[in-house]
Coordinates of C-alpha atoms and ligand atoms in Angstrom, one line a residue:
X1 CA 23.3 27.2 -49.6
X2 CA 22.9 24.3 -51.9
X3 CA 23.0 20.7 -50.8
X4 CA 26.4 19.3 -50.1
X5 CA 27.6 17.3 -53.0
X6 CA 27.9 13.6 -52.4
X7 CA 30.6 11.6 -54.1
X8 CA 29.4 8.0 -54.7
X9 CA 32.1 5.4 -54.9
X10 CA 34.7 7.2 -52.9
X11 CA 35.2 6.0 -49.4
X12 CA 38.6 7.3 -48.5
X13 CA 37.5 10.5 -46.9
X14 CA 34.9 9.0 -44.6
X15 CA 35.9 9.0 -40.9
X16 CA 34.3 6.1 -39.3
X17 CA 32.9 6.9 -35.8
X18 CA 34.3 4.8 -33.0
X19 CA 31.8 2.0 -32.4
X20 CA 30.2 2.4 -29.0
X21 CA 27.7 -0.2 -27.8
X22 CA 24.9 0.5 -25.5
X23 CA 25.6 -1.2 -22.2
X24 CA 23.0 -3.6 -20.7
X25 CA 21.0 -2.4 -17.8
X26 CA 17.5 -2.1 -16.5
X27 CA 15.8 0.9 -14.9
X28 CA 13.5 0.6 -11.9
X29 CA 11.4 3.1 -10.0
X30 CA 11.7 3.0 -6.2
X31 CA 10.1 4.6 -3.2
X32 CA 12.3 7.1 -1.3
X33 CA 13.4 5.9 2.2
X34 CA 11.4 8.7 3.9
X35 CA 8.1 7.4 2.7
X36 CA 5.2 7.7 5.1
X37 CA 2.2 6.5 3.1
X38 CA 1.3 9.8 1.4
X39 CA 0.8 8.1 -2.0
X40 CA 0.5 4.5 -3.2
X41 CA 3.8 2.9 -4.3
X42 CA 4.4 -0.8 -4.7
X43 CA 7.0 -3.0 -6.2
X44 CA 8.2 -6.5 -6.0
X45 CA 10.8 -6.5 -3.1
X46 CA 13.8 -8.8 -3.6
X47 CA 13.2 -10.2 -0.2
X48 CA 9.8 -11.5 -1.2
X49 CA 11.2 -13.8 -3.9
X50 CA 14.8 -14.5 -3.0
X51 CA 16.1 -16.2 0.2
X52 CA 17.7 -13.0 1.7
X53 CA 16.0 -12.5 5.1
X54 CA 16.4 -15.1 7.9
X55 CA 12.9 -16.3 9.0
X56 CA 13.0 -17.7 12.5
X57 CA 9.7 -19.6 12.4
X58 CA 6.9 -20.5 10.1
X59 CA 3.5 -19.0 10.8
X60 CA 2.4 -22.1 12.7
X61 CA 5.5 -22.0 14.9
X62 CA 7.7 -24.6 13.1
X63 CA 11.3 -23.6 13.4
X64 CA 13.0 -22.4 10.2
X65 CA 16.1 -20.3 11.1
X66 CA 17.4 -19.9 7.6
X67 CA 17.3 -17.3 4.8
X68 CA 13.9 -17.7 3.2
X69 CA 11.9 -15.9 0.5
X70 CA 9.3 -13.9 2.5
X71 CA 6.4 -14.8 0.2
X72 CA 5.1 -18.4 0.1
X73 CA 3.8 -18.0 -3.5
X74 CA 6.9 -16.8 -5.3
X75 CA 5.8 -17.8 -8.8
X76 CA 2.4 -16.3 -8.5
X77 CA 3.7 -13.1 -6.9
X78 CA 6.2 -12.7 -9.8
X79 CA 3.3 -13.0 -12.3
X80 CA 1.4 -10.3 -10.3
X81 CA 4.2 -7.8 -11.0
X82 CA 5.3 -9.1 -14.4
X83 CA 1.9 -9.1 -16.1
X84 CA -1.2 -8.5 -14.0
X85 CA -2.7 -5.2 -15.2
X86 CA 0.7 -4.3 -16.7
X87 CA 0.3 -2.5 -20.0
X88 CA 2.8 -3.9 -22.6
X89 CA 4.9 -6.1 -20.3
X90 CA 8.6 -6.1 -21.2
X91 CA 11.5 -8.4 -20.8
X92 CA 14.7 -6.4 -21.5
X93 CA 17.6 -8.6 -22.7
X94 CA 15.4 -11.6 -22.0
X95 CA 15.2 -10.8 -18.3
X96 CA 12.0 -10.9 -16.2
X97 CA 10.9 -7.3 -15.6
X98 CA 8.6 -6.4 -12.6
X99 CA 6.9 -3.1 -12.9
X100 CA 6.6 -0.8 -9.9
X101 CA 3.2 0.8 -9.4
X102 CA 2.3 4.4 -8.4
X103 CA -1.1 5.7 -7.4
X104 CA -1.7 9.4 -7.2
X105 CA -4.8 11.6 -7.2
X106 CA -5.5 13.7 -10.2
X107 CA -5.1 17.5 -9.6
X108 CA -8.0 19.0 -11.4
X109 CA -10.5 21.8 -11.5
X110 CA -14.1 20.8 -10.6
X111 CA -15.0 21.2 -14.2
X112 CA -12.2 18.8 -15.3
X113 CA -13.1 16.2 -12.6
X114 CA -15.2 16.7 -9.5
X115 CA -13.4 14.1 -7.4
X116 CA -9.8 15.3 -7.9
X117 CA -7.6 16.4 -5.1
X118 CA -4.8 18.8 -4.2
X119 CA -3.1 16.0 -2.3
X120 CA -0.5 15.3 -5.0
X121 CA -0.5 18.7 -6.8
X122 CA 3.3 18.9 -6.5
X123 CA 3.7 15.4 -7.8
X124 CA 5.7 12.8 -6.0
X125 CA 9.5 12.4 -6.2
X126 CA 10.8 8.9 -6.8
X127 CA 14.2 7.2 -6.7
X128 CA 15.7 5.7 -9.9
X129 CA 17.5 2.4 -9.6
X130 CA 19.9 1.3 -12.3
X131 CA 20.3 -2.5 -12.3
X132 CA 23.6 -3.3 -14.1
X133 CA 23.5 -6.4 -16.2
X134 CA 27.2 -5.7 -17.2
X135 CA 29.8 -3.2 -16.1
X136 CA 28.6 0.3 -16.9
X137 CA 30.8 3.2 -18.0
X138 CA 30.1 7.0 -18.0
X139 CA 29.5 7.2 -21.7
X140 CA 26.9 9.4 -23.3
X141 CA 24.0 7.0 -22.6
X142 CA 20.7 8.8 -22.0
X143 CA 17.6 7.5 -20.1
X144 CA 14.3 8.7 -21.7
X145 CA 10.9 8.6 -20.1
X146 CA 7.9 8.5 -22.3
X147 CA 4.1 8.5 -21.7
X148 CA 1.2 8.9 -24.1
X149 CA -1.2 10.3 -21.6
X150 CA -1.5 14.1 -21.7
X151 CA -2.4 14.4 -18.0
X152 CA 0.6 12.3 -16.8
X153 CA 3.8 14.3 -16.4
X154 CA 7.3 13.0 -15.6
X155 CA 10.0 15.6 -14.9
X156 CA 12.7 15.6 -16.2
X157 CA 11.9 13.6 -19.3
X158 CA 15.6 12.6 -19.7
X159 CA 18.5 11.7 -17.5
X160 CA 22.1 11.1 -18.2
X161 CA 23.3 7.6 -17.2
X162 CA 26.6 9.0 -16.0
X163 CA 24.8 11.1 -13.4
X164 CA 23.2 8.1 -11.9
X165 CA 26.0 5.6 -11.5
X166 CA 27.9 7.1 -8.6
X167 CA 28.5 4.3 -6.2
X168 CA 27.8 0.8 -7.1
X169 CA 26.0 -1.5 -4.6
X170 CA 26.0 -5.2 -4.7
X171 CA 23.1 -7.1 -3.2
X172 CA 23.2 -10.8 -2.2
X173 CA 20.1 -12.5 -3.4
X174 CA 20.9 -15.8 -1.6
X175 CA 23.4 -18.5 -2.4
X176 CA 25.9 -17.1 -4.9
X177 CA 23.4 -14.9 -6.8
X178 CA 24.1 -11.2 -6.6
X179 CA 22.8 -8.1 -8.2
X180 CA 24.7 -4.9 -9.0
X181 CA 22.8 -1.7 -8.9
X182 CA 23.0 2.1 -8.4
X183 CA 20.4 4.1 -6.5
X184 CA 19.8 7.7 -7.4
X185 CA 17.4 9.3 -4.9
X186 CA 14.5 11.5 -5.8
X187 CA 15.5 11.9 -9.4
X188 CA 12.1 12.1 -11.1
X189 CA 8.8 13.8 -10.2
X190 CA 5.5 12.4 -11.4
X191 CA 2.2 14.2 -11.3
X192 CA -1.3 13.8 -12.8
X193 CA -2.8 17.2 -13.7
X194 CA -5.7 18.5 -15.7
X195 CA -7.6 15.3 -16.1
X196 CA -7.9 11.7 -15.0
X197 CA -6.2 8.4 -16.0
X198 CA -9.1 6.4 -17.4
X199 CA -7.0 3.2 -17.5
X200 CA -3.8 2.0 -16.0
X201 CA -1.0 4.0 -17.7
X202 CA 2.6 3.2 -18.4
X203 CA 5.6 5.4 -18.4
X204 CA 8.1 3.7 -20.7
X205 CA 11.8 3.9 -20.0
X206 CA 14.4 3.8 -22.8
X207 CA 18.2 3.7 -22.9
X208 CA 19.7 5.6 -25.8
X209 CA 23.2 5.8 -27.1
X210 CA 23.7 7.3 -30.5
X211 CA 21.3 5.5 -32.8
X212 CA 20.8 2.7 -30.4
X213 CA 17.6 2.8 -28.4
X214 CA 16.0 0.0 -26.3
X215 CA 13.3 -0.3 -23.7
X216 CA 14.7 -1.0 -20.3
X217 CA 12.0 -0.2 -17.7
X218 CA 8.5 0.8 -16.9
X219 CA 6.4 2.5 -14.2
X220 CA 2.7 1.6 -14.1
X221 CA 0.4 4.4 -12.8
X222 CA -2.9 3.3 -11.4
X223 CA -6.1 4.6 -13.1
X224 CA -7.7 7.4 -11.0
X225 CA -10.9 8.2 -12.8
X226 CA -13.1 6.7 -10.0
X227 CA -12.5 7.9 -6.5
X228 CA -14.7 6.0 -4.0
X229 CA -15.5 7.5 -0.7
X230 CA -15.3 5.8 2.7
X231 CA -17.2 7.3 5.5
X232 CA -16.1 6.5 9.0
X233 CA -18.1 7.1 12.2
X234 CA -15.7 7.5 15.0
X235 CA -17.3 6.6 18.3
X236 CA -15.5 7.5 21.5
X237 CA -16.9 5.0 24.0
X238 CA -17.1 6.7 27.4
X239 CA -16.7 4.3 30.3
X240 CA -15.2 6.5 33.0
X241 CA -14.0 10.0 33.9
X242 CA -10.8 9.9 31.9
X243 CA -12.2 8.2 28.8
X244 CA -10.6 7.6 25.4
X245 CA -10.4 10.2 22.7
X246 CA -9.1 9.8 19.2
X247 CA -5.7 10.9 18.2
X248 CA -6.0 14.5 16.9
X249 CA -4.4 13.5 13.6
X250 CA -6.6 10.5 12.8
X251 CA -8.3 12.4 10.0
X252 CA -4.9 12.8 8.4
X253 CA -4.1 9.2 9.0
X254 CA -7.2 7.9 7.1
X255 CA -7.1 10.5 4.4
X256 CA -3.4 11.1 3.7
X257 CA -1.5 8.1 5.0
X258 CA -3.4 5.0 4.2
X259 CA -6.6 4.8 2.1
X260 CA -5.3 7.4 -0.3
X261 CA -2.9 4.7 -1.5
X262 CA -5.9 2.9 -2.9
X263 CA -7.3 6.2 -4.3
X264 CA -10.1 6.1 -1.8
X265 CA -11.2 9.3 -0.1
X266 CA -11.6 8.2 3.5
X267 CA -13.2 10.7 5.9
X268 CA -14.2 10.6 9.5
X269 CA -17.7 12.0 8.9
X270 CA -19.0 11.7 12.4
X271 CA -16.9 12.1 15.6
X272 CA -19.3 11.2 18.4
X273 CA -19.4 9.9 21.9
X274 CA -21.2 6.9 23.3
X275 CA -21.5 7.6 27.0
X276 CA -22.0 4.2 28.7
X277 CA -21.7 5.7 32.1
X278 CA -24.7 8.0 31.6
X279 CA -26.7 5.2 29.8
X280 CA -26.1 2.7 32.5
X281 CA -28.1 4.8 35.0
X282 CA -31.2 4.1 33.0
X283 CA -30.5 1.0 30.9
X284 CA -29.9 -2.3 32.7
X285 CA -28.3 -3.9 29.6
X286 CA -25.7 -1.3 29.6
X287 CA -25.1 -1.6 33.3
X288 CA -24.7 -5.4 32.9
X289 CA -22.2 -4.9 30.2
X290 CA -20.1 -2.5 32.2
X291 CA -20.2 -4.9 35.2
X292 CA -19.1 -7.9 33.1
X293 CA -16.8 -6.4 30.6
X294 CA -13.6 -7.2 32.4
X295 CA -14.4 -11.0 32.2
X296 CA -15.4 -10.9 28.5
X297 CA -13.3 -12.0 25.5
X298 CA -12.5 -9.4 22.8
X299 CA -15.1 -11.1 20.5
X300 CA -17.8 -10.8 23.2
X301 CA -16.9 -7.2 23.9
X302 CA -17.1 -6.3 20.3
X303 CA -20.4 -8.0 19.7
X304 CA -22.1 -6.6 22.8
X305 CA -20.8 -3.1 22.1
X306 CA -22.1 -3.2 18.5
X307 CA -25.5 -4.5 19.7
X308 CA -25.8 -1.7 22.3
X309 CA -24.9 0.9 19.8
X310 CA -27.5 -0.5 17.4
X311 CA -30.1 0.1 20.1
X312 CA -28.9 3.3 21.8
X313 CA -26.3 4.9 19.5
X314 CA -27.1 8.4 18.2
X315 CA -25.6 7.7 14.8
X316 CA -26.7 4.1 14.2
X317 CA -27.5 3.3 10.6
X318 CA -30.8 4.5 9.3
X319 CA -31.2 1.6 6.9
X320 CA -31.4 -2.2 7.3
X321 CA -33.1 -1.9 10.7
X322 CA -30.1 -0.2 12.0
X323 CA -27.8 -3.1 11.6
X324 CA -24.1 -2.0 11.4
X325 CA -22.8 -5.3 10.0
X326 CA -25.7 -6.0 7.7
X327 CA -24.4 -8.3 4.9
X328 CA -27.0 -7.9 2.2
X329 CA -26.4 -6.1 -1.1
X330 CA -27.6 -2.8 0.4
X331 CA -25.1 -3.0 3.3
X332 CA -24.5 0.1 5.3
X333 CA -22.0 2.4 3.7
X334 CA -20.6 3.7 7.0
X335 CA -17.8 2.1 8.9
X336 CA -18.0 2.3 12.7
X337 CA -14.8 2.7 14.7
X338 CA -15.3 2.2 18.4
X339 CA -12.6 3.7 20.5
X340 CA -12.5 2.2 24.0
X341 CA -10.6 2.0 27.2
X342 CA -11.4 -1.7 27.6
X343 CA -8.6 -4.1 28.0
X344 CA -8.9 -7.4 26.1
X345 CA -5.8 -9.3 27.1
X346 CA -3.1 -8.6 24.5
X347 CA -5.6 -7.9 21.8
X348 CA -5.1 -4.4 20.4
X349 CA -8.2 -4.2 18.2
X350 CA -10.6 -6.5 16.4
X351 CA -12.9 -6.4 13.4
X352 CA -16.2 -8.1 12.8
X353 CA -16.1 -11.1 10.5
X354 CA -19.3 -13.1 9.8
X355 CA -19.8 -16.8 9.3
X356 CA -19.4 -16.4 5.5
X357 CA -16.0 -14.7 5.8
X358 CA -17.4 -11.3 5.1
X359 CA -15.6 -8.6 7.0
X360 CA -18.2 -6.3 8.6
X361 CA -18.4 -2.6 9.0
X362 CA -17.3 -2.1 12.5
X363 CA -14.1 -2.4 14.5
X364 CA -13.0 -1.8 18.0
X365 CA -9.7 -0.4 19.4
X366 CA -8.7 -1.5 22.9
X367 CA -7.0 0.6 25.5
X368 CA -3.5 -0.7 24.7
X369 CA -3.7 0.6 21.1
X370 CA -5.4 4.0 21.6
X371 CA -2.3 5.9 20.4
X372 CA -1.4 3.3 17.9
X373 CA -1.9 4.4 14.3
X374 CA -0.8 1.0 12.9
X375 CA -3.7 -0.7 14.7
X376 CA -6.2 1.9 13.7
X377 CA -5.4 1.4 10.0
X378 CA -4.9 -2.3 10.4
X379 CA -8.3 -2.9 11.7
X380 CA -9.9 -0.5 9.2
X381 CA -8.1 -2.5 6.5
X382 CA -9.9 -5.6 7.8
X383 CA -13.2 -3.7 7.8
X384 CA -12.6 -2.9 4.1
X385 CA -12.0 -6.5 3.2
X386 CA -8.3 -7.2 3.7
X387 CA -7.0 -10.4 5.5
X388 CA -3.6 -10.5 7.1
X389 CA -0.7 -10.8 4.7
X390 CA 0.4 -13.9 6.6
X391 CA -3.1 -15.4 6.6
X392 CA -3.3 -19.0 5.3
X393 CA -6.3 -21.3 4.9
X394 CA -9.8 -20.2 3.9
X395 CA -9.3 -16.6 5.1
X396 CA -6.1 -16.1 3.0
X397 CA -5.6 -13.4 0.5
X398 CA -4.0 -14.1 -2.9
X399 CA -0.5 -14.3 -1.4
X400 CA 0.8 -15.5 2.0
X401 CA 3.9 -14.1 3.6
X402 CA 5.8 -15.0 6.7
X403 CA 4.4 -13.3 9.8
X404 CA 6.1 -10.1 10.9
X405 CA 8.6 -9.4 8.1
X406 CA 6.9 -6.8 5.9
X407 CA 6.0 -3.1 6.2
X408 CA 2.4 -3.8 5.2
X409 CA -0.4 -2.4 7.3
X410 CA -2.0 -5.9 7.4
X411 CA 1.1 -7.5 8.9
X412 CA 1.9 -7.6 12.6
X413 CA 4.6 -5.7 14.4
X414 CA 6.2 -8.9 15.7
X415 CA 7.7 -12.0 14.1
X416 CA 6.1 -15.4 14.6
X417 CA 8.2 -17.5 17.0
X418 CA 7.5 -21.0 18.5
X419 CA 4.3 -22.1 20.2
X420 CA 4.0 -22.0 24.0
X421 CA 2.7 -25.0 26.0
X422 CA -0.9 -24.2 25.3
X423 CA -0.4 -23.7 21.6
X424 CA -0.3 -19.9 21.4
X425 CA 2.2 -18.3 19.1
X426 CA 5.0 -16.5 20.8
X427 CA 7.1 -13.7 19.2
X428 CA 10.7 -14.1 18.1
X429 CA 11.3 -10.4 17.9
X430 CA 10.0 -7.1 16.5
X431 CA 9.1 -6.7 12.9
X432 CA 12.1 -4.7 11.7
X433 CA 9.7 -2.1 10.2
X434 CA 7.8 -1.6 13.4
X435 CA 6.8 2.1 13.6
X436 CA 7.0 2.7 9.9
X437 CA 4.6 0.1 8.4
X438 CA 2.8 2.4 6.0
X439 CA 2.3 0.1 2.9
X440 CA -0.7 -1.3 1.1
X441 CA 0.3 -3.5 -1.9
X442 CA -1.2 -2.8 -5.3
X443 CA -3.3 -6.0 -5.2
X444 CA -4.6 -4.7 -1.9
X445 CA -5.6 -1.4 -3.5
X446 CA -7.8 -3.4 -5.8
X447 CA -9.3 -5.4 -3.0
X448 CA -10.0 -2.2 -0.9
X449 CA -11.6 -0.6 -3.9
X450 CA -14.2 -3.3 -4.3
X451 CA -15.4 -3.3 -0.7
X452 CA -19.2 -3.1 -0.5
X453 CA -19.1 -0.3 2.1
X454 CA -17.6 2.2 -0.4
X455 CA -19.7 5.0 -1.9
X456 CA -19.1 5.7 -5.6
X457 CA -22.0 7.9 -6.6
X458 CA -21.5 11.2 -4.8
Ligands
ZN501 ZN1 -5.6 -8.1 12.2

């Protein structure tokens, strides 16, 4: 076969293709609705930056009663997802684009990486959201996923737009602003296999129609070449015949439903008892504590219990004179979880915090929260350096949200209401996510990963 002959200067026989234009849309990665904390996934929720949800009261009790953006630092929060740590930020069609973040463990052989895990060996399935910037049609538009990292895999690497735009949804973003979108559930699988991500990696998303191709989305995948270890000493505090015991699935809770999101390998290394009934027979200080505990505040209970454990505990720290909450550079690397049958008013748990705003290495769970996985992770989060998401003032994190409106582990399960006559905050209802508050945000992953009690050389 020779080359086909080309006749210059003759146009009559050319059939011009019908001109089709790539429609304008953006692509977002989203977390499936059955999420239970098994991997890290974070994105900028619409409710955080637009007045969608009605907030009953401000965090100090002041009445609001109107749709309000749930984050008090909207501009800063937008920047966090638009550019912070984002590789090659984009603005398709001049629009702001907020990248979602995924964190998964690398699935490796020991030779490839000693601290890999089988936890995400099958990858994770994510939803794909198409945000329509104009009316979409079922033309031949393709959506392509591209990554340059050999260990990062997205399957399939290509989707047809027409398979994703089944039923259009319209979301009210407050006022007259709306957003049209389509949600396709569990359409892509992402895994990290054979090696680690040594830097935050991007998965680029392109829309393609004929010769037209433009970048319309991105997923950021958190670097996973350093997997710190968190060691927890679980202390069942025995104060009576029917004393507390940890949930049987607490190991799973730490390892697979919470700290894994920050790519931290958290393990209950010691599961021990601290039998105050037995000790009280010989030790007057223990006897005095048991006699007085019902009149003590949660702060006093916590402090006294830690002090007693530092004297009599079998697994007290072997460094820093046995101080659990030592604040020096060589702070203890173990975190002590005291599991008690004490009642402390309506306090479910509490974590040590020193005068310099350093969260310590111990926390206590009271009787009313013994079966409460939210409180167990919530207090552990404090112990690893996280303030409440609604915290203001000198203890505040980088962003402050309204109290009781997010599914974050560091939120409360109830919404802030008004103050009672003695100035205590009352609730205005349950957090609507109560019972499924499994999230840490990506900026919390970073904070958790820098806590001084983590072990990196192991
Ligand atoms: Zn708290």
